[in-house]
Coordinates of C-alpha atoms and ligand atoms in Angstrom, one line a residue:
M256 CA 36.8 151.1 80.7
S257 CA 36.5 148.4 83.4
W258 CA 39.6 146.9 85.0
F259 CA 38.7 143.6 83.3
E260 CA 38.8 145.3 79.9
I261 CA 42.1 147.1 80.6
I262 CA 43.7 143.7 81.6
Q263 CA 42.2 142.0 78.6
R264 CA 43.5 144.7 76.2
S265 CA 46.9 144.8 77.7
F266 CA 47.6 141.1 78.0
F267 CA 45.1 139.0 76.1
D268 CA 44.6 140.8 72.8
W269 CA 44.1 137.6 70.7
D270 CA 44.6 139.5 67.4
S271 CA 48.0 140.8 68.4
M272 CA 49.0 137.3 69.6
A273 CA 47.8 135.7 66.4
A274 CA 49.8 138.2 64.3
V275 CA 53.0 137.4 66.1
L276 CA 52.5 133.7 66.5
P277 CA 54.2 132.5 63.2
N278 CA 57.3 134.7 63.9
M279 CA 57.3 133.6 67.5
L280 CA 57.4 129.9 66.5
M281 CA 59.7 130.1 63.4
V282 CA 62.2 132.7 64.7
G283 CA 61.8 133.3 68.4
L284 CA 61.4 129.8 69.7
K285 CA 64.0 128.4 67.3
N286 CA 66.6 131.0 68.4
T287 CA 65.9 130.7 72.1
L288 CA 66.3 126.9 72.0
L289 CA 69.5 127.3 69.9
L290 CA 71.0 129.8 72.3
A291 CA 70.1 127.7 75.3
V292 CA 71.2 124.3 73.9
A293 CA 74.5 125.7 72.5
S294 CA 75.4 127.6 75.7
T295 CA 74.5 124.6 77.9
F296 CA 76.6 122.3 75.7
L297 CA 79.6 124.6 75.7
G298 CA 79.0 125.4 79.4
I299 CA 79.2 121.6 80.2
V300 CA 82.5 121.4 78.4
I301 CA 83.9 124.5 80.3
G302 CA 82.3 123.2 83.5
M303 CA 83.9 119.8 83.2
I304 CA 87.3 121.3 82.7
L305 CA 86.8 123.7 85.7
A306 CA 85.6 120.8 87.9
V307 CA 88.6 118.6 87.1
M308 CA 90.9 121.6 87.8
G309 CA 88.9 122.4 90.9
I310 CA 89.5 119.0 92.5
S311 CA 93.2 118.9 91.6
R312 CA 95.7 118.4 94.3
S313 CA 97.8 121.2 92.9
I314 CA 97.1 124.7 94.0
W315 CA 98.4 126.0 90.6
I316 CA 95.6 124.2 88.8
R317 CA 92.9 124.8 91.4
T318 CA 93.5 128.6 91.7
P319 CA 92.7 129.6 88.0
A320 CA 89.5 127.5 88.1
R321 CA 88.5 129.3 91.4
V322 CA 89.3 132.8 90.0
Y323 CA 87.3 132.0 86.8
T324 CA 84.3 130.8 88.8
D325 CA 84.4 133.8 91.1
I326 CA 84.4 136.2 88.2
F327 CA 81.8 134.7 86.0
R328 CA 79.5 133.7 88.8
G329 CA 79.9 137.0 90.6
L330 CA 79.2 139.4 87.7
P331 CA 75.6 140.0 86.7
A332 CA 74.8 138.1 83.4
I333 CA 74.0 141.3 81.5
V334 CA 77.4 142.8 82.4
T335 CA 79.3 139.8 81.0
I336 CA 77.1 139.7 77.9
L337 CA 77.8 143.4 77.2
L338 CA 81.5 143.1 78.0
I339 CA 82.0 140.1 75.7
G340 CA 79.5 141.1 73.0
Q341 CA 80.7 144.7 72.7
G342 CA 84.2 144.4 73.9
L343 CA 85.1 141.6 71.5
A344 CA 82.8 142.8 68.7
G345 CA 85.8 143.6 66.5
I346 CA 87.3 140.2 66.9
G347 CA 83.8 138.6 66.6
R348 CA 83.2 140.3 63.3
Q349 CA 86.5 139.0 61.9
V350 CA 85.9 135.4 63.2
F351 CA 82.2 135.0 62.9
G352 CA 81.0 137.7 60.5
P353 CA 78.7 140.6 61.2
S354 CA 76.2 138.7 63.5
P355 CA 76.7 139.3 67.3
Y356 CA 74.9 136.0 67.9
P357 CA 78.0 133.8 68.3
L358 CA 79.4 136.2 70.8
G359 CA 76.1 136.0 72.7
I360 CA 76.4 132.2 72.8
L361 CA 80.0 132.6 74.0
A362 CA 79.0 135.0 76.8
L363 CA 76.2 132.7 77.9
S364 CA 78.5 129.7 77.8
L365 CA 81.2 131.4 79.9
I366 CA 78.5 132.2 82.5
A367 CA 76.9 128.8 82.4
G368 CA 80.4 127.1 82.6
A369 CA 81.1 128.8 86.0
Y370 CA 77.8 127.4 87.5
I371 CA 78.1 124.0 85.8
G372 CA 81.7 123.7 87.0
E373 CA 80.5 124.1 90.6
I374 CA 77.7 121.7 90.0
F375 CA 80.1 119.0 88.7
R376 CA 82.7 119.7 91.4
A377 CA 80.1 119.2 94.1
G378 CA 78.8 116.1 92.4
I379 CA 82.2 114.5 92.1
Q380 CA 83.2 115.4 95.6
S381 CA 80.0 113.9 96.9
V382 CA 81.0 110.5 95.7
E383 CA 82.1 108.4 98.7
R384 CA 85.9 108.1 99.2
G385 CA 85.5 104.3 99.3
Q386 CA 84.6 104.3 95.6
L387 CA 88.0 105.6 94.6
E388 CA 89.7 103.4 97.1
A389 CA 87.9 100.4 95.6
C390 CA 89.2 101.4 92.2
R391 CA 92.7 101.7 93.5
A392 CA 92.5 98.4 95.3
L393 CA 91.5 96.8 92.0
G394 CA 94.7 98.1 90.4
M395 CA 93.3 101.2 88.6
T396 CA 95.4 104.4 88.5
Y397 CA 93.9 107.5 90.0
P398 CA 93.0 109.0 86.6
K399 CA 91.4 105.7 85.5
G400 CA 89.4 105.4 88.7
M401 CA 88.2 109.0 88.3
R402 CA 87.3 108.6 84.7
L403 CA 85.6 105.2 84.9
I404 CA 83.8 105.4 88.3
V405 CA 84.0 108.7 90.2
I406 CA 83.2 111.3 87.5
P407 CA 80.3 109.4 85.9
Q408 CA 78.8 108.8 89.3
G409 CA 79.2 112.5 90.2
V410 CA 77.7 113.6 87.0
R411 CA 74.7 111.3 87.3
R412 CA 74.0 112.7 90.8
V413 CA 73.9 116.3 89.5
L414 CA 71.6 115.7 86.5
P415 CA 68.7 117.6 88.2
A416 CA 71.0 120.5 88.8
L417 CA 72.1 120.4 85.2
V418 CA 68.5 120.5 83.9
N419 CA 68.0 123.5 86.2
Q420 CA 71.0 125.2 84.6
F421 CA 69.5 124.6 81.2
I422 CA 66.3 126.3 82.4
G423 CA 68.4 129.2 83.6
N424 CA 70.1 129.4 80.2
I425 CA 66.7 129.5 78.4
K426 CA 65.8 132.5 80.5
D427 CA 69.2 134.2 80.2
S428 CA 69.1 133.8 76.4
S429 CA 66.7 136.8 76.5
L430 CA 69.5 139.0 77.6
V431 CA 71.4 138.5 74.3
Y432 CA 69.0 141.0 72.7
F433 CA 71.2 143.8 74.2
L434 CA 73.8 143.0 71.5
G435 CA 71.4 144.2 68.8
L436 CA 70.4 141.0 66.9
L437 CA 69.4 140.8 63.3
A438 CA 65.6 140.2 62.6
S439 CA 66.2 136.6 61.8
E440 CA 68.2 136.0 65.0
R441 CA 65.8 137.3 67.5
E442 CA 64.7 135.1 70.4
L443 CA 61.3 134.8 72.1
F444 CA 61.6 137.9 74.2
R445 CA 62.8 140.2 71.4
V446 CA 60.2 139.0 69.0
G447 CA 57.5 139.6 71.6
Q448 CA 58.9 143.0 72.5
D449 CA 59.1 144.2 68.9
Q450 CA 55.5 143.2 68.2
A451 CA 54.4 144.8 71.4
V452 CA 55.7 148.1 70.1
V453 CA 53.7 147.6 66.9
S454 CA 50.5 146.5 68.5
G455 CA 50.6 149.0 71.4
N456 CA 49.9 146.3 74.0
L457 CA 51.8 143.6 75.9
S458 CA 50.0 140.6 74.5
P459 CA 52.9 139.6 72.2
L460 CA 55.1 139.7 75.2
M461 CA 52.6 137.7 77.1
L462 CA 52.7 135.1 74.4
A463 CA 56.5 135.0 74.6
G464 CA 56.0 134.4 78.4
I465 CA 53.7 131.6 77.7
F466 CA 56.3 130.0 75.4
Y467 CA 58.9 130.3 78.1
L468 CA 56.6 128.5 80.5
L469 CA 55.7 125.8 78.0
I470 CA 59.4 124.9 77.9
T471 CA 60.5 125.5 81.5
V472 CA 57.5 124.0 83.4
P473 CA 57.7 120.5 81.9
L474 CA 61.5 120.6 82.4
T475 CA 61.0 121.5 86.1
H476 CA 58.9 118.3 86.3
V477 CA 61.6 116.3 84.6
V478 CA 64.0 117.7 87.3
N479 CA 61.7 116.6 90.1
A480 CA 61.2 113.1 88.5
I481 CA 65.0 112.6 88.1
D482 CA 65.5 113.9 91.7
R483 CA 62.9 111.5 93.1
Q484 CA 64.4 108.6 91.1
L485 CA 67.9 109.3 92.4
R486 CA 66.8 109.7 95.9
T487 CA 64.7 106.6 96.1
G488 CA 66.6 104.4 93.6
R489 CA 65.0 101.9 91.3
K490 CA 62.2 99.7 92.6
I491 CA 63.7 96.5 93.9
S492 CA 62.2 93.8 91.8
T493 CA 63.4 90.8 93.7
V494 CA 63.7 91.6 97.4
T495 CA 65.5 88.9 99.2
S496 CA 64.9 88.4 102.9
G497 CA 67.6 87.4 105.2
L498 CA 66.1 84.0 105.4
D499 CA 66.1 83.5 101.6
E500 CA 69.7 84.5 101.6
V501 CA 70.7 82.1 104.2
K502 CA 69.0 79.3 102.2
E503 CA 70.5 80.5 99.0
L504 CA 73.9 80.5 100.6
A505 CA 73.4 77.0 101.9
D506 CA 73.5 75.8 98.4
A507 CA 76.7 77.5 97.5
T508 CA 78.6 77.5 100.8
R509 CA 78.7 74.8 103.4
G510 CA 81.2 74.8 106.2
L511 CA 79.8 76.2 109.4
D512 CA 77.6 74.2 111.7
E513 CA 74.7 75.8 113.7
A514 CA 77.0 77.1 116.4
G515 CA 79.1 78.9 113.7
T516 CA 81.9 76.3 114.0
V517 CA 83.8 75.9 110.7
M518 CA 84.0 72.4 109.4
P519 CA 86.8 72.6 106.9
E520 CA 86.2 69.4 105.1
R521 CA 82.9 70.8 103.9
A522 CA 84.1 74.3 103.2
I523 CA 83.8 75.4 99.6
S524 CA 86.7 76.4 97.6
P525 CA 86.9 78.3 94.3
S526 CA 87.4 76.1 91.2
A527 CA 90.4 78.1 90.3
K528 CA 93.4 77.2 92.4
L529 CA 95.3 80.3 93.4
K530 CA 98.9 80.9 94.1
G531 CA 99.6 82.5 97.5
A532 CA 102.5 84.7 98.3
A533 CA 104.5 84.6 101.5
L534 CA 104.1 87.9 103.4
D535 CA 106.8 89.4 105.6
V536 CA 106.2 92.7 107.4
V537 CA 109.3 94.1 109.0
A538 CA 109.4 96.9 111.7
L539 CA 106.6 98.8 110.0
D540 CA 105.9 102.4 111.1
M541 CA 103.0 104.5 109.8
A542 CA 101.9 107.9 110.9
Y543 CA 99.1 110.4 110.1
G544 CA 101.0 113.7 110.6
D545 CA 102.5 113.5 114.0
F546 CA 100.2 110.7 115.2
K547 CA 102.0 107.4 115.0
V548 CA 99.5 104.7 114.2
L549 CA 101.8 101.8 113.6
R550 CA 105.0 101.3 115.7
G551 CA 107.4 98.7 114.5
V552 CA 104.9 96.1 113.4
S553 CA 106.4 92.8 112.3
L554 CA 104.6 89.7 111.2
K555 CA 105.2 86.8 108.9
A556 CA 102.5 84.8 107.0
E557 CA 103.4 81.7 105.0
A558 CA 101.9 81.4 101.5
G559 CA 98.4 80.0 101.5
T560 CA 97.7 80.6 105.2
I561 CA 95.1 82.7 107.0
T562 CA 96.2 85.4 109.4
C563 CA 93.5 87.0 111.6
V564 CA 94.3 90.4 113.1
I565 CA 92.4 91.2 116.2
G566 CA 92.5 94.0 118.7
P567 CA 90.6 96.9 120.2
S568 CA 89.2 99.7 118.1
G569 CA 91.8 102.2 117.0
S570 CA 94.7 99.8 117.5
G571 CA 95.8 100.2 113.9
K572 CA 94.5 97.0 112.3
S573 CA 92.9 98.6 109.3
T574 CA 95.9 100.9 108.8
L575 CA 98.2 97.8 108.8
L576 CA 96.0 96.2 106.2
R577 CA 95.9 99.4 104.0
C578 CA 99.7 99.5 104.2
L579 CA 99.8 96.0 102.7
N580 CA 98.4 97.2 99.4
R581 CA 99.7 100.7 99.9
L582 CA 96.4 102.5 100.2
A583 CA 98.4 103.9 103.1
E584 CA 102.1 104.5 102.8
P585 CA 104.3 103.4 105.7
V586 CA 107.0 105.8 106.9
A587 CA 109.6 103.2 107.9
G588 CA 110.1 99.5 107.7
D589 CA 109.4 97.1 104.9
I590 CA 106.8 94.8 103.5
R591 CA 107.9 91.8 101.4
L592 CA 105.9 89.5 99.2
D593 CA 107.8 86.3 98.3
G594 CA 110.9 88.0 99.7
K595 CA 110.7 91.2 97.5
S596 CA 109.9 94.6 98.9
I597 CA 106.6 96.0 97.7
L598 CA 107.5 99.5 98.6
R599 CA 109.7 99.9 95.6
T600 CA 107.1 98.6 93.0
R601 CA 104.4 100.8 91.4
A602 CA 101.4 100.7 93.7
D603 CA 98.9 100.0 90.9
L604 CA 100.9 97.0 89.7
L605 CA 101.3 95.7 93.3
R606 CA 97.5 95.9 93.7
R607 CA 97.0 93.5 90.8
R608 CA 98.6 90.9 93.2
V609 CA 96.9 92.0 96.4
G610 CA 93.1 92.0 96.6
M611 CA 91.1 93.9 99.2
V612 CA 87.5 93.6 100.5
F613 CA 86.1 96.5 102.6
Q614 CA 83.8 96.8 105.5
Q615 CA 81.4 99.0 103.5
F616 CA 81.6 96.8 100.3
N617 CA 82.4 99.8 98.1
L618 CA 80.6 98.3 95.1
F619 CA 80.1 100.5 92.1
P620 CA 76.4 101.4 92.3
D621 CA 76.0 102.1 88.6
H622 CA 77.2 98.7 87.6
T623 CA 75.4 95.3 87.9
A624 CA 77.0 92.5 90.0
I625 CA 78.6 91.1 86.9
G626 CA 79.7 94.6 85.8
N627 CA 81.4 95.1 89.1
V628 CA 83.4 91.9 88.7
Q629 CA 84.2 92.4 85.1
L630 CA 85.4 96.0 85.3
A631 CA 88.9 95.5 86.5
L632 CA 89.3 92.3 84.3
R633 CA 88.6 94.5 81.3
K634 CA 90.1 97.8 82.2
V635 CA 93.1 96.7 84.4
Q636 CA 94.0 93.3 83.0
G637 CA 92.8 94.2 79.5
L638 CA 91.0 90.8 79.0
P639 CA 88.6 90.5 76.0
A640 CA 84.9 91.0 76.9
A641 CA 83.9 87.3 76.5
E642 CA 86.8 86.1 78.7
A643 CA 86.1 88.7 81.4
K644 CA 82.4 87.7 81.3
R645 CA 83.2 84.0 81.7
I646 CA 85.5 84.6 84.6
A647 CA 83.0 87.0 86.3
E648 CA 80.2 84.5 85.9
E649 CA 82.3 81.7 87.4
R650 CA 83.4 83.8 90.4
L651 CA 79.8 85.0 91.1
A652 CA 78.5 81.5 90.9
E653 CA 81.1 80.4 93.4
V654 CA 79.9 82.9 95.9
G655 CA 76.3 81.8 95.4
L656 CA 75.1 84.6 93.2
A657 CA 74.5 82.8 89.9
G658 CA 71.0 84.1 89.9
R659 CA 71.8 87.7 90.7
M660 CA 74.4 88.6 88.1
S661 CA 72.3 91.4 86.5
H662 CA 71.2 93.0 89.8
R663 CA 72.6 96.4 90.8
P664 CA 74.0 96.7 94.3
I665 CA 70.9 98.6 95.4
D666 CA 68.8 95.5 94.6
L667 CA 71.0 93.2 96.7
S668 CA 71.1 92.6 100.4
G669 CA 74.2 93.5 102.4
G670 CA 75.4 89.9 102.5
Q671 CA 75.0 89.6 98.7
Q672 CA 76.8 92.9 98.1
Q673 CA 79.7 91.7 100.2
R674 CA 79.9 88.4 98.3
V675 CA 80.0 90.4 95.0
A676 CA 82.8 92.4 96.5
I677 CA 84.6 89.2 97.4
A678 CA 84.0 87.8 93.8
R679 CA 85.3 91.1 92.4
A680 CA 88.6 90.8 94.3
L681 CA 88.9 87.1 93.6
A682 CA 88.5 87.5 89.9
L683 CA 91.9 89.1 89.7
K684 CA 93.5 86.0 91.2
P685 CA 95.2 87.7 94.1
E686 CA 98.2 86.2 95.7
L687 CA 97.3 88.0 98.9
M688 CA 93.8 88.9 99.9
L689 CA 93.0 91.5 102.6
F690 CA 89.6 91.5 104.4
D691 CA 88.9 94.6 106.5
E692 CA 86.1 93.8 109.0
V693 CA 84.0 92.6 106.1
T694 CA 81.1 91.4 108.3
S695 CA 80.8 94.4 110.6
A696 CA 78.2 96.1 108.4
L697 CA 76.1 93.0 108.0
D698 CA 72.9 92.0 109.7
P699 CA 73.6 89.2 112.2
E700 CA 71.9 86.5 110.2
L701 CA 74.0 87.2 107.1
V702 CA 77.4 87.2 108.9
K703 CA 77.7 83.4 109.0
G704 CA 77.3 83.1 105.3
V705 CA 80.1 85.5 104.5
L706 CA 82.4 83.9 107.1
N707 CA 81.6 80.6 105.7
L708 CA 82.6 81.7 102.3
M709 CA 85.9 83.1 103.6
A710 CA 86.6 79.9 105.4
G711 CA 86.2 78.1 102.0
L712 CA 88.5 80.7 100.4
G713 CA 91.2 79.8 102.9
K714 CA 91.5 76.5 101.0
S715 CA 92.1 78.1 97.7
G716 CA 95.8 78.6 98.1
M717 CA 95.9 82.4 98.4
T718 CA 97.3 84.0 101.5
M719 CA 94.7 85.8 103.5
V720 CA 95.0 88.6 106.2
V721 CA 91.7 89.1 107.9
V722 CA 91.0 92.0 110.3
T723 CA 88.0 90.8 112.3
H724 CA 86.0 91.1 115.5
E725 CA 84.6 87.6 115.0
M726 CA 86.6 85.7 117.6
N727 CA 84.9 82.4 116.8
F728 CA 86.0 82.6 113.2
A729 CA 89.5 83.6 114.1
R730 CA 89.8 80.7 116.6
R731 CA 88.5 78.1 114.1
V732 CA 89.9 79.2 110.8
A733 CA 93.1 81.1 111.3
D734 CA 96.5 79.6 111.0
Q735 CA 97.8 82.4 113.1
V736 CA 96.2 85.2 115.1
V737 CA 97.9 88.5 115.6
F738 CA 96.7 90.7 118.5
M739 CA 97.4 94.4 118.1
D740 CA 97.1 97.3 120.6
E741 CA 98.2 100.9 120.3
G742 CA 99.8 100.4 117.0
K743 CA 102.0 97.4 118.1
V744 CA 101.8 93.6 117.8
V745 CA 101.4 92.6 121.4
E746 CA 101.0 88.8 120.8
A747 CA 101.0 86.5 117.8
G748 CA 100.7 82.8 117.5
P749 CA 98.4 79.9 116.6
P750 CA 94.8 80.4 117.7
E751 CA 95.0 77.7 120.4
A752 CA 97.8 79.7 122.1
I753 CA 96.2 83.1 121.6
F754 CA 92.7 82.1 122.8
G755 CA 93.7 79.3 125.1
N756 CA 96.8 80.7 126.8
P757 CA 97.0 84.5 126.4
Q758 CA 100.2 85.8 127.9
S759 CA 99.8 89.5 128.1
L760 CA 97.4 91.3 130.4
R761 CA 96.1 93.4 127.5
L762 CA 95.1 90.3 125.5
Q763 CA 93.5 88.7 128.5
R764 CA 91.4 91.8 129.1
F765 CA 90.5 92.1 125.4
L766 CA 89.4 88.5 125.2
S767 CA 87.4 88.7 128.4
E768 CA 85.5 91.6 126.9
M769 CA 85.0 90.0 123.5
L770 CA 84.1 86.4 124.4
Ligands
ATP63 N1 93.0 109.1 107.6 C1 93.3 109.2 108.9 N2 93.8 110.4 109.3 C2 94.1 110.5 110.6 N3 94.0 109.5 111.6 C3 93.5 108.3 111.1 C4 93.2 108.1 109.8 N4 92.7 106.8 109.7 C5 92.8 106.3 110.9 N5 93.3 107.2 111.8 C6 93.6 106.9 113.2 O1 94.5 105.9 113.3 C7 94.2 105.0 114.4 C8 94.1 103.6 113.9 O2 93.0 103.5 113.1 P1 92.6 102.1 112.4 O3 91.4 102.4 111.6 O4 93.8 101.5 111.7 O5 92.3 101.3 113.7 P2 91.5 99.9 113.8 O6 92.2 99.1 114.8 O7 91.3 99.3 112.4 O8 90.1 100.4 114.4 P3 88.6 99.8 114.2 O9 88.6 98.4 114.7 O10 87.8 100.8 115.0 O11 88.4 99.9 112.7 C9 93.0 105.6 115.0 O12 93.3 106.3 116.1 C10 92.4 106.4 113.9 O13 91.7 107.5 114.5

């Protein structure tokens, strides 16, 4: 017999394949899919619980999740299947009846849960810290921010890995045959193997193999497609050039002349008049461990005024700002809004009064522009959908984005994203608005538009504290300028005094470097 004939007889005996085909389809394929789908579904439930436990701040919650994962990921699948399937057979018979099938599903789920938990945990932890900060700055509690933004984003990122896990479960389902399945419960491998014994060749098993490939290979391509999509993002349908944006902004915001000089009489202001709160910071100390970042910082800002905070990198400007909405907790001193200490109120309630815009925008990438603005109105303030939509549309129109409401952040330029972030904070009608170097991540041609918008906001009535490196902006727009260095306020006063007649050597040196 030639080699060709040996191979053909062993693997490609069409008669044996035809004989097993109906059973393969009706019993084997059905059971394999059932085992894989059920164990993936249960594995997702177990995995989600493990992931949430795994990122907990409490070691008592983290440790059991860790131990579970180490055990079920470390044991060979067949050991777990036999231990569960045979060890719990007595209980299984009482609960599920004589079939070992449910225990097979349970064992596969427990194994899958350990892997899926790690996938989810990595996905959730890969979400940028700024996303949760943005949620908190909008007044969401930690669990709400996790549930609405961080976990869905993490899960979306790990979709390819989840599909891979499903492929793994399809293959692992073949191990359940060790439990001794009834004829009607056999999956692809067992059907093929039984028929191989009858036919005396491996063709039925070969057919089972083909079925496995027919399921797993297309799924692998689905994984690759999802992966590509996630990496490259959606195609940007309406790319805006910097020039377009400058023109677009000109319609919505007017207030800076060509030299970047603010002309207040032409600055825009939101239609809704806002009520500003008087801010009083008293001898504030803040430390990261032993490292003192703020040392006795005091400043006052009257309601409806703009305070610009300037100073060298690392001087504590952002930390001061983050203390004002308690994203950072001071260790001593006090912060008062309209005379009342904010350190004794609940942080999430305080943040409904204090808006914040970040350097890196921190928009929610899975939501459109209007979705970003509406979210806190709906989920924090509890407004009805129509009302939230109306407010969001108004705020977006005010920042010059009437035509881009349904765009996702990835389809917007940096300047547009920052304006969405401003609209998002404005929508909550803050009494105090914090801007943390909001133009530092923007291309130079887009900076002016955002500064222009902020100059207009200064007329809205809310109190603004702006950390900025834009000296021209501070000079023209601020009611007072605060110069910080090494965690202290070195000088504070009206812009004419700070820029025109700096007293300290440190401020003089700083200004000579900046201007
Ligand atoms: N989470 C943190 N843990 C430890 N140290 C931190 C943390 N955040 C900031 N710091 C340190 O605190 C100091 C002040 O940082 P901060 O960001 O407030 O300065 P900044 O004046 O805003 O600087 P920049 O202009 O570069 O943003 C820096 O030395 C910084 O390294």
